[in-house]
XYZ file of C-alpha atoms in Angstrom:
577
model
C 4.699 47.835 306.654
C 3.213 49.082 310.248
C 0.227 51.231 308.605
C -2.754 47.731 309.047
C -4.851 47.519 305.365
C -7.546 49.417 307.277
C -4.885 52.522 307.508
C -4.271 52.271 311.648
C -1.086 53.104 312.688
C 0.964 51.405 315.138
C 4.261 52.141 316.859
C 4.608 50.428 319.519
C 6.873 47.184 317.717
C 9.748 49.535 316.639
C 12.509 48.654 318.576
C 15.158 52.035 317.825
C 18.123 50.378 319.001
C 18.341 48.092 315.912
C 17.132 51.127 313.540
C 19.490 52.750 311.365
C 18.190 55.280 310.221
C 14.798 57.326 310.149
C 12.944 59.125 307.205
C 10.106 62.096 307.356
C 7.981 62.306 303.713
C 5.708 65.408 304.739
C 3.264 66.337 302.696
C 0.695 65.034 300.183
C 3.366 63.241 298.606
C 2.019 59.723 299.056
C 1.406 57.879 296.056
C 3.727 55.170 296.352
C 3.596 54.578 300.198
C -0.719 54.658 300.808
C -4.222 56.873 300.235
C -3.551 59.683 302.823
C -2.832 63.279 302.923
C -0.818 62.741 305.825
C 3.058 61.381 305.061
C 5.048 58.883 305.414
C 7.435 58.259 308.645
C 10.405 54.767 307.753
C 12.264 53.092 310.215
C 15.382 51.496 308.413
C 16.700 48.534 310.667
C 19.989 48.205 310.308
C 21.580 45.378 307.709
C 24.230 42.965 309.139
C 28.037 43.506 308.595
C 31.539 42.836 308.611
C 32.641 42.751 310.969
C 30.298 41.686 313.451
C 29.846 43.418 317.074
C 27.262 42.673 319.990
C 25.583 45.838 321.652
C 23.886 46.470 325.533
C 22.406 49.357 326.796
C 21.064 49.049 330.148
C 18.963 51.994 331.623
C 17.100 52.933 334.429
C 14.833 56.075 336.244
C 12.449 57.744 337.576
C 8.993 56.224 338.757
C 10.478 52.653 339.266
C 11.352 52.652 334.723
C 13.558 50.152 333.812
C 15.027 48.786 329.795
C 17.000 46.774 328.637
C 18.264 46.553 325.566
C 20.259 44.044 323.520
C 21.619 43.551 319.605
C 23.973 41.963 317.735
C 24.770 42.025 313.745
C 27.326 40.478 311.439
C 27.536 38.505 308.397
C 27.804 35.127 308.251
C 28.779 32.729 304.986
C 27.117 35.733 303.008
C 24.173 36.762 305.224
C 24.036 39.313 307.250
C 21.859 39.140 310.002
C 20.322 41.377 313.057
C 19.068 39.953 315.600
C 17.381 42.493 319.027
C 15.840 42.185 322.046
C 14.182 44.953 324.338
C 12.391 44.934 327.910
C 11.139 48.089 329.339
C 9.011 48.628 332.369
C 7.679 51.609 333.865
C 5.616 52.087 337.922
C 4.103 54.896 335.672
C 4.160 58.368 336.935
C 0.352 58.389 337.450
C -1.442 55.647 340.013
C -2.351 52.596 338.158
C -0.172 53.784 335.155
C 2.428 50.364 335.308
C 3.040 49.250 331.744
C 5.867 46.255 330.435
C 6.996 45.511 326.843
C 8.437 43.087 325.255
C 10.357 43.403 321.608
C 12.009 41.506 318.829
C 13.230 42.136 315.755
C 15.632 39.392 313.274
C 16.887 40.792 310.072
C 18.645 38.713 307.337
C 19.873 40.303 303.879
C 21.387 38.124 301.183
C 21.769 38.049 297.173
C 21.018 34.673 296.023
C 22.793 35.797 292.265
C 24.284 38.850 290.718
C 21.324 41.274 290.691
C 19.284 40.137 293.033
C 18.767 41.277 296.688
C 16.739 39.471 299.268
C 15.613 40.944 302.992
C 13.941 39.218 305.385
C 12.794 41.179 308.532
C 10.939 39.398 311.481
C 9.209 41.625 314.595
C 7.352 41.119 317.614
C 5.696 42.693 320.296
C 4.531 41.618 323.701
C 2.876 44.375 325.991
C 0.695 42.501 329.041
C -1.797 44.670 331.444
C -0.883 48.274 330.586
C -3.025 49.840 333.164
C -5.013 53.086 332.048
C -5.211 55.332 334.753
C -8.246 57.483 332.189
C -7.669 60.897 331.944
C -9.061 63.271 334.927
C -10.812 66.607 334.787
C -9.430 70.136 335.492
C -10.289 69.760 339.417
C -8.662 66.761 339.518
C -5.156 67.755 337.112
C -5.300 70.468 339.518
C -5.696 68.893 343.039
C -3.507 66.019 342.174
C -1.899 64.784 338.795
C -0.794 61.566 340.012
C -4.133 60.692 340.484
C -5.683 58.298 338.551
C -9.662 58.273 338.292
C -11.063 56.052 340.981
C -13.340 54.158 337.691
C -10.127 53.156 336.324
C -9.587 51.022 339.703
C -13.876 49.964 340.115
C -12.490 48.229 336.403
C -9.194 47.800 336.498
C -8.578 49.288 333.112
C -6.173 48.300 330.938
C -4.888 46.901 327.406
C -2.633 43.725 326.230
C -0.798 43.746 323.062
C 0.527 41.147 321.430
C 1.638 40.817 317.968
C 4.315 39.126 315.281
C 5.260 40.064 312.104
C 7.320 38.881 309.323
C 7.759 40.200 305.622
C 10.250 39.611 302.368
C 11.660 41.546 299.839
C 13.284 40.875 296.699
C 14.818 43.250 294.281
C 16.143 42.429 290.767
C 18.060 44.719 288.676
C 16.513 44.089 285.193
C 19.556 45.746 283.707
C 20.947 49.200 284.297
C 18.222 51.276 284.374
C 15.292 48.665 285.109
C 14.605 47.600 288.562
C 11.610 45.622 290.324
C 11.052 44.504 293.760
C 8.158 42.339 295.175
C 7.186 42.069 299.307
C 4.895 40.210 300.344
C 4.553 40.223 304.483
C 2.246 38.715 306.856
C 1.354 39.015 311.187
C -1.526 38.888 313.638
C -2.282 41.193 315.972
C -4.312 40.604 319.267
C -5.738 43.185 321.528
C -7.690 42.482 325.244
C -8.952 46.143 326.941
C -10.897 46.623 329.291
C -12.643 50.165 329.188
C -14.218 51.849 332.930
C -17.924 50.788 332.618
C -19.336 47.228 332.408
C -21.252 47.067 329.137
C -23.985 44.874 330.817
C -26.182 45.463 328.372
C -27.610 43.779 325.768
C -27.068 46.481 323.180
C -23.690 48.487 325.131
C -21.013 46.091 323.207
C -19.776 45.788 326.036
C -16.743 47.339 328.538
C -13.919 45.119 327.696
C -12.668 45.086 323.678
C -11.537 41.625 322.792
C -9.739 41.678 319.386
C -8.508 38.736 317.116
C -6.581 40.513 313.840
C -4.997 38.634 310.930
C -3.325 40.872 308.343
C -0.963 40.757 305.274
C -0.215 41.689 302.042
C 2.070 41.783 298.149
C 3.286 44.610 296.270
C 5.391 44.972 292.489
C 7.469 47.602 291.775
C 9.312 48.682 288.521
C 11.562 51.269 288.126
C 13.323 52.264 284.899
C 15.328 54.960 283.966
C 14.854 55.765 280.550
C 17.071 58.696 280.858
C 19.163 60.710 282.983
C 16.533 63.303 282.940
C 13.382 60.885 283.099
C 12.648 58.042 285.549
C 9.461 56.290 286.588
C 7.863 53.964 289.532
C 4.692 52.013 289.088
C 3.259 49.579 291.113
C 0.402 47.938 292.450
C -0.571 46.508 295.808
C -2.874 44.230 297.619
C -3.730 43.572 301.534
C -6.497 42.445 303.520
C -7.205 42.362 306.477
C -9.757 39.616 309.121
C -10.539 40.709 312.765
C -12.677 38.752 315.067
C -13.875 41.302 317.403
C -15.827 40.505 320.366
C -16.915 42.463 323.213
C -17.608 41.135 326.814
C -18.905 42.836 330.740
C -16.246 44.244 332.404
C -17.269 42.740 335.490
C -14.457 45.089 337.604
C -11.647 43.633 335.896
C -12.775 40.229 334.847
C -14.347 38.859 331.581
C -17.770 38.621 331.510
C -20.505 37.026 329.081
C -20.300 37.757 325.547
C -22.173 40.972 324.202
C -20.528 41.516 320.397
C -19.363 38.878 318.195
C -18.382 39.559 315.140
C -15.833 39.067 311.909
C -14.615 42.582 310.211
C -12.909 42.029 307.436
C -11.313 44.621 304.593
C -9.542 44.433 301.268
C -7.361 47.290 299.803
C -6.314 47.458 295.716
C -4.327 50.156 294.556
C -2.189 51.276 291.314
C 0.070 53.514 291.484
C 2.495 56.027 289.015
C 5.570 58.141 289.231
C 7.442 59.810 287.521
C 10.250 62.490 288.051
C 11.626 64.555 284.987
C 14.569 67.419 284.986
C 13.266 68.944 281.966
C 15.457 71.788 281.774
C 19.207 71.968 283.522
C 17.949 73.968 286.849
C 14.276 72.506 286.973
C 12.928 69.075 288.274
C 9.054 68.014 288.603
C 7.371 65.397 289.863
C 4.102 64.536 289.184
C 1.736 61.294 290.581
C -1.475 59.415 290.198
C -2.873 56.441 292.758
C -5.620 54.600 292.137
C -7.652 53.381 295.698
C -10.175 50.628 296.352
C -11.176 49.592 299.998
C -14.004 47.320 300.843
C -14.964 46.654 304.727
C -17.005 43.969 305.510
C -18.896 43.101 308.626
C -20.366 39.980 309.469
C -22.310 39.767 313.194
C -22.710 36.538 314.912
C -24.571 38.208 318.043
C -28.089 38.380 317.604
C -31.056 38.013 320.152
C -34.466 39.627 319.753
C -32.525 43.005 321.468
C -29.635 43.391 319.409
C -30.284 42.534 315.647
C -27.931 41.460 312.244
C -25.675 44.509 312.437
C -24.010 42.749 308.801
C -22.517 44.995 306.302
C -19.862 46.533 303.752
C -19.221 49.347 302.500
C -17.093 50.295 299.765
C -14.672 52.876 299.055
C -12.635 54.116 295.994
C -10.886 57.557 294.443
C -7.862 58.400 292.091
C -5.874 61.015 293.169
C -2.898 63.422 292.301
C 0.082 64.814 292.770
C 2.794 66.708 291.312
C 5.352 69.491 292.236
C 8.040 71.244 290.501
C 11.495 71.784 292.074
C 14.382 74.999 291.388
C 18.072 74.169 291.923
C 18.577 78.497 291.961
C 21.395 77.080 293.432
C 24.145 74.777 294.499
C 23.230 75.362 297.996
C 19.372 76.333 297.959
C 15.933 74.259 296.376
C 12.928 75.823 296.418
C 9.615 74.047 295.379
C 5.965 73.880 294.951
C 3.712 70.916 295.776
C -0.165 70.195 295.295
C -1.209 66.894 296.148
C -4.804 65.340 296.982
C -5.982 62.990 299.360
C -7.846 60.068 300.440
C -8.558 58.454 303.809
C -10.780 55.920 304.363
C -12.171 55.101 308.279
C -10.501 52.468 310.246
C -12.192 49.582 311.876
C -11.549 51.228 314.768
C -13.541 54.614 313.650
C -16.148 53.037 312.218
C -16.595 50.227 314.975
C -19.386 51.701 317.246
C -22.501 53.996 316.669
C -22.832 57.484 318.707
C -26.323 55.258 319.394
C -27.006 52.111 319.397
C -25.104 48.507 318.223
C -23.150 47.883 314.991
C -20.720 48.826 312.454
C -20.715 53.262 311.828
C -20.801 52.898 307.572
C -22.231 56.106 307.432
C -18.846 57.129 308.509
C -17.633 58.484 304.964
C -14.267 58.664 303.678
C -12.012 61.787 304.247
C -10.418 64.005 301.145
C -8.063 66.900 301.637
C -5.797 68.785 298.786
C -3.117 70.155 299.918
C 0.008 72.686 298.784
C 2.818 73.433 300.187
C 5.823 75.482 298.779
C 9.488 76.208 300.598
C 12.780 77.038 300.093
C 15.973 74.524 301.433
C 19.197 76.027 301.508
C 22.225 75.869 303.257
C 23.284 79.132 303.610
C 26.617 78.904 305.053
C 29.013 76.213 306.310
C 27.121 73.815 308.042
C 24.461 75.960 308.484
C 20.744 74.559 307.152
C 17.526 76.237 307.210
C 14.113 74.872 305.800
C 10.905 77.215 305.347
C 8.049 75.756 304.318
C 4.384 77.407 303.495
C 1.350 74.645 303.893
C -2.203 74.965 303.336
C -4.725 71.801 303.245
C -8.933 71.778 303.041
C -10.911 68.681 304.320
C -13.944 67.641 303.423
C -15.772 65.407 305.178
C -13.123 65.521 308.415
C -12.908 62.259 309.949
C -13.709 63.987 313.788
C -13.929 62.452 317.212
C -17.959 62.697 318.143
C -17.295 61.116 321.932
C -14.945 59.434 324.179
C -16.480 57.731 327.349
C -14.759 55.429 329.297
C -12.123 54.216 326.802
C -14.706 54.194 324.106
C -14.703 56.742 321.263
C -16.946 57.427 318.326
C -16.672 59.289 315.359
C -18.418 61.650 312.643
C -18.067 63.484 309.947
C -17.306 67.201 310.747
C -17.312 69.345 307.537
C -15.140 70.749 305.782
C -11.659 71.685 307.701
C -8.796 73.865 306.638
C -4.978 73.336 308.113
C -2.615 76.237 306.860
C 0.708 77.329 308.367
C 4.245 78.021 308.729
C 6.964 75.702 309.319
C 11.054 76.530 310.336
C 13.616 74.668 310.755
C 16.985 75.504 311.788
C 20.338 72.981 312.092
C 23.787 74.812 312.397
C 27.379 74.909 314.151
C 27.982 77.619 315.959
C 31.603 77.588 317.022
C 34.121 75.910 319.688
C 31.638 72.675 319.579
C 28.348 74.172 319.715
C 25.687 73.442 317.384
C 22.116 74.340 317.538
C 19.008 72.882 316.771
C 15.084 74.715 316.616
C 12.013 73.042 314.822
C 9.015 76.178 315.216
C 5.340 75.295 313.739
C 2.623 78.044 313.542
C -1.154 76.822 312.689
C -4.408 78.031 312.056
C -7.066 74.978 312.340
C -10.228 75.202 312.375
C -13.939 73.738 310.936
C -14.885 75.869 307.660
C -18.505 74.524 308.565
C -21.184 74.987 310.975
C -20.939 71.705 312.628
C -23.481 70.079 315.246
C -21.577 68.422 318.200
C -22.756 67.299 322.204
C -25.389 66.018 323.430
C -28.184 66.961 323.314
C -26.687 68.662 319.782
C -25.198 72.049 320.294
C -24.840 74.454 316.598
C -21.372 75.835 316.346
C -20.674 78.241 313.964
C -17.805 78.650 311.573
C -14.482 79.359 312.511
C -13.919 76.886 315.973
C -9.866 75.616 316.237
C -10.117 71.610 315.889
C -9.181 69.901 319.201
C -6.156 68.376 319.915
C -4.071 70.199 317.719
C -2.549 73.510 319.310
C -1.799 76.722 317.191
C 2.184 77.033 317.694
C 4.783 74.134 318.701
C 8.600 74.867 319.109
C 11.364 72.642 319.685
C 14.888 73.994 320.412
C 18.360 72.441 321.572
C 21.674 73.203 321.741
C 24.139 70.609 322.276
C 28.312 71.633 322.704
C 30.972 68.907 322.864
C 33.989 70.975 324.194
C 36.829 69.816 321.783
C 39.263 69.355 324.594
C 37.112 66.296 325.782
C 35.672 64.600 322.338
C 33.805 61.902 324.418
C 31.917 64.396 325.811
C 27.937 65.589 325.247
C 25.981 68.015 326.874
C 22.329 69.867 325.336
C 20.342 71.371 326.886
C 16.271 71.044 325.307
C 13.030 73.176 325.426
C 10.076 72.452 324.297
C 6.973 74.773 323.840
C 3.530 74.623 323.107
C 0.661 76.738 322.578
C -2.775 75.866 324.369
C -4.791 72.604 323.324
C -8.960 72.585 323.105
C -10.309 69.958 324.377
C -13.642 70.289 322.376
C -14.884 71.059 319.114
C -17.328 73.661 321.184
C -13.441 75.223 322.215
C -14.667 75.033 325.778
C -11.942 74.220 327.885
C -7.876 74.121 326.876
C -5.118 72.534 328.464
C -3.415 75.543 328.660
C 0.118 76.267 327.157
C 3.514 75.153 328.759
C 7.376 75.822 328.458
C 9.420 73.075 329.485
C 13.122 72.359 329.251
C 15.378 69.526 329.313
C 19.376 68.981 329.868
C 21.567 65.691 329.051
C 24.984 65.003 329.327
C 26.658 61.552 327.606
C 29.869 59.870 326.987
C 31.583 58.055 324.659
C 35.039 56.352 325.428
C 37.113 52.608 323.730
C 38.884 51.064 326.151
C 40.507 47.763 325.297
C 38.793 47.316 321.770
C 34.977 47.955 323.910
C 32.779 51.339 322.709
C 31.796 52.059 326.323
C 28.700 54.721 326.548
C 26.948 56.716 329.467
C 24.250 58.733 330.113
C 22.052 60.852 332.253
C 18.927 63.199 331.872
C 16.873 65.560 333.728
C 13.709 66.045 332.188
C 11.267 69.078 332.956
C 13.662 70.337 335.074
C 11.610 72.938 336.658
C 8.921 70.506 337.393
C 6.173 71.976 335.672
C 2.545 70.919 336.257
C 1.360 70.725 332.444
C -0.633 68.491 330.786
C 0.779 66.601 327.693
C -1.991 65.342 326.120
C -5.424 65.813 326.143
C -8.440 63.384 325.480
C -10.851 65.108 322.856
C -14.364 65.177 323.760
C -14.748 63.177 326.351
C -18.269 62.936 327.409
C -17.168 63.048 331.765
C -14.962 65.570 331.351
C -12.133 64.091 331.870
C -10.180 65.366 329.192
C -6.082 66.013 330.951
C -3.847 63.345 330.279
C -1.083 65.202 332.735
C 2.864 64.853 331.493
C 4.904 63.681 334.786
C 6.889 66.486 336.421
C 10.642 66.375 337.134
C 12.346 63.043 336.300
C 15.391 61.236 334.921
C 16.757 58.164 333.660
C 20.397 57.094 332.948
C 22.323 54.259 331.280
C 25.129 52.737 329.907
C 26.241 50.786 326.918
C 28.247 48.655 325.642
C 29.179 47.718 321.865
C 31.775 44.833 321.618
C 33.884 44.078 317.843
C 34.516 40.645 317.639
């Protein structure tokens, strides 16, 4: 799992060239995967197969961007293998935004006995000194979107990440109807981040964050099919994380004196069960329950007369159910309804700081949610797919940003929130080599309770919109492969977003935008080598727009501009042996 035991999720170690597929599980059905209610993203790495092959890619683009990848795969002595490496670097669209990243992946698959399958997967990530240009005020963004805030260079704001992880999965068939799966994993993640202030005060926790995190876990899952219509999955898992957190003074980009020193530990235990019952010819019922117990402990080692002992602990426990029913109305039409509860504990990143004074914010409560969804999935004609979903999620004690200052963010519970909306997705063949894809989301996300925000505190009436959440997003694509040129593909992409509020007061917002991109690619086999080339032009109208916002920034630096018109092009070669 790339989600840490405390709930933090990172995607930086994914090497997409080695990915076979990506699956997205939407909605509250997270019984088998975790206690949060948003859903699951699963990236499946390729498995080695015959014949062996070597795939390499090379790409260049705007702002000094460069990317090189190589992936080798095959089978030797009954063991499937995949080995890959990736290097990326860029000067960055904005000042003080250069970055580089090296990734590695290795996977082995083999069967030591009939009915037994073993998978070993290891990944590594090295991302040294990625520069942070910080957000801009509205005036700065409108004057020059490529600038960085002056304090980013004054304090040399940057972040370094190193991660190594390995996991082993063993699946064993116990007869034809029962399968047992065991997983064990472990890893290390180190982070050092220089923020945009010195943090010299004895109770400031410092302006440089240094984290050394060891993590691991184990799980056991049993799948049994009682009959053709009834199956059950049961399991248990244990995960732990031990993080040594230190804070230092940021002496204008150099490491200064110690201002924080603590050991933070989290242990998570869960048991779950989920059954699927086809109780009628056209009706299927899925129901599950998950019991969660999460304990946070912090041992403070930085104790002075001005900085007292901030050690403490907190336990979170909850059992959450999910249920769903599917009506197979026709061979090409499924209608479904689902219900689920969610339980989201705060992460150590969210409880790391208080809004005032030093120490862990153990007052932060978990968010609990209740979600409903109804929808239809249909292939209404040959090569024509339409999905429509209506959803509603009520969350109590929503964990929201309290304030963001110089790269440091504090959190609070924002009362009750509600998200209601509609999602529509279409994909189809329009004939003559043209394929279309369209995804639309309308979302009303708001505070149901009155909340207190800002400094000095201001009480806001219920109904304000959640910051950072657009009310409308859209993505559309038209791709064309000429019948006479099957090795060629061209495409036009359009992305659109409604405005995005930057704080709970809704006093300012990143404006709505629509941009378009074009791409072209070719694939051709020559002398046993599968050659490829591609080029894409993004933001073809050179729109000046905000790609993301920093919610609640106390300095008003809410806006992170997206690149203007930019390009990326590359070549690939896949050699079989």
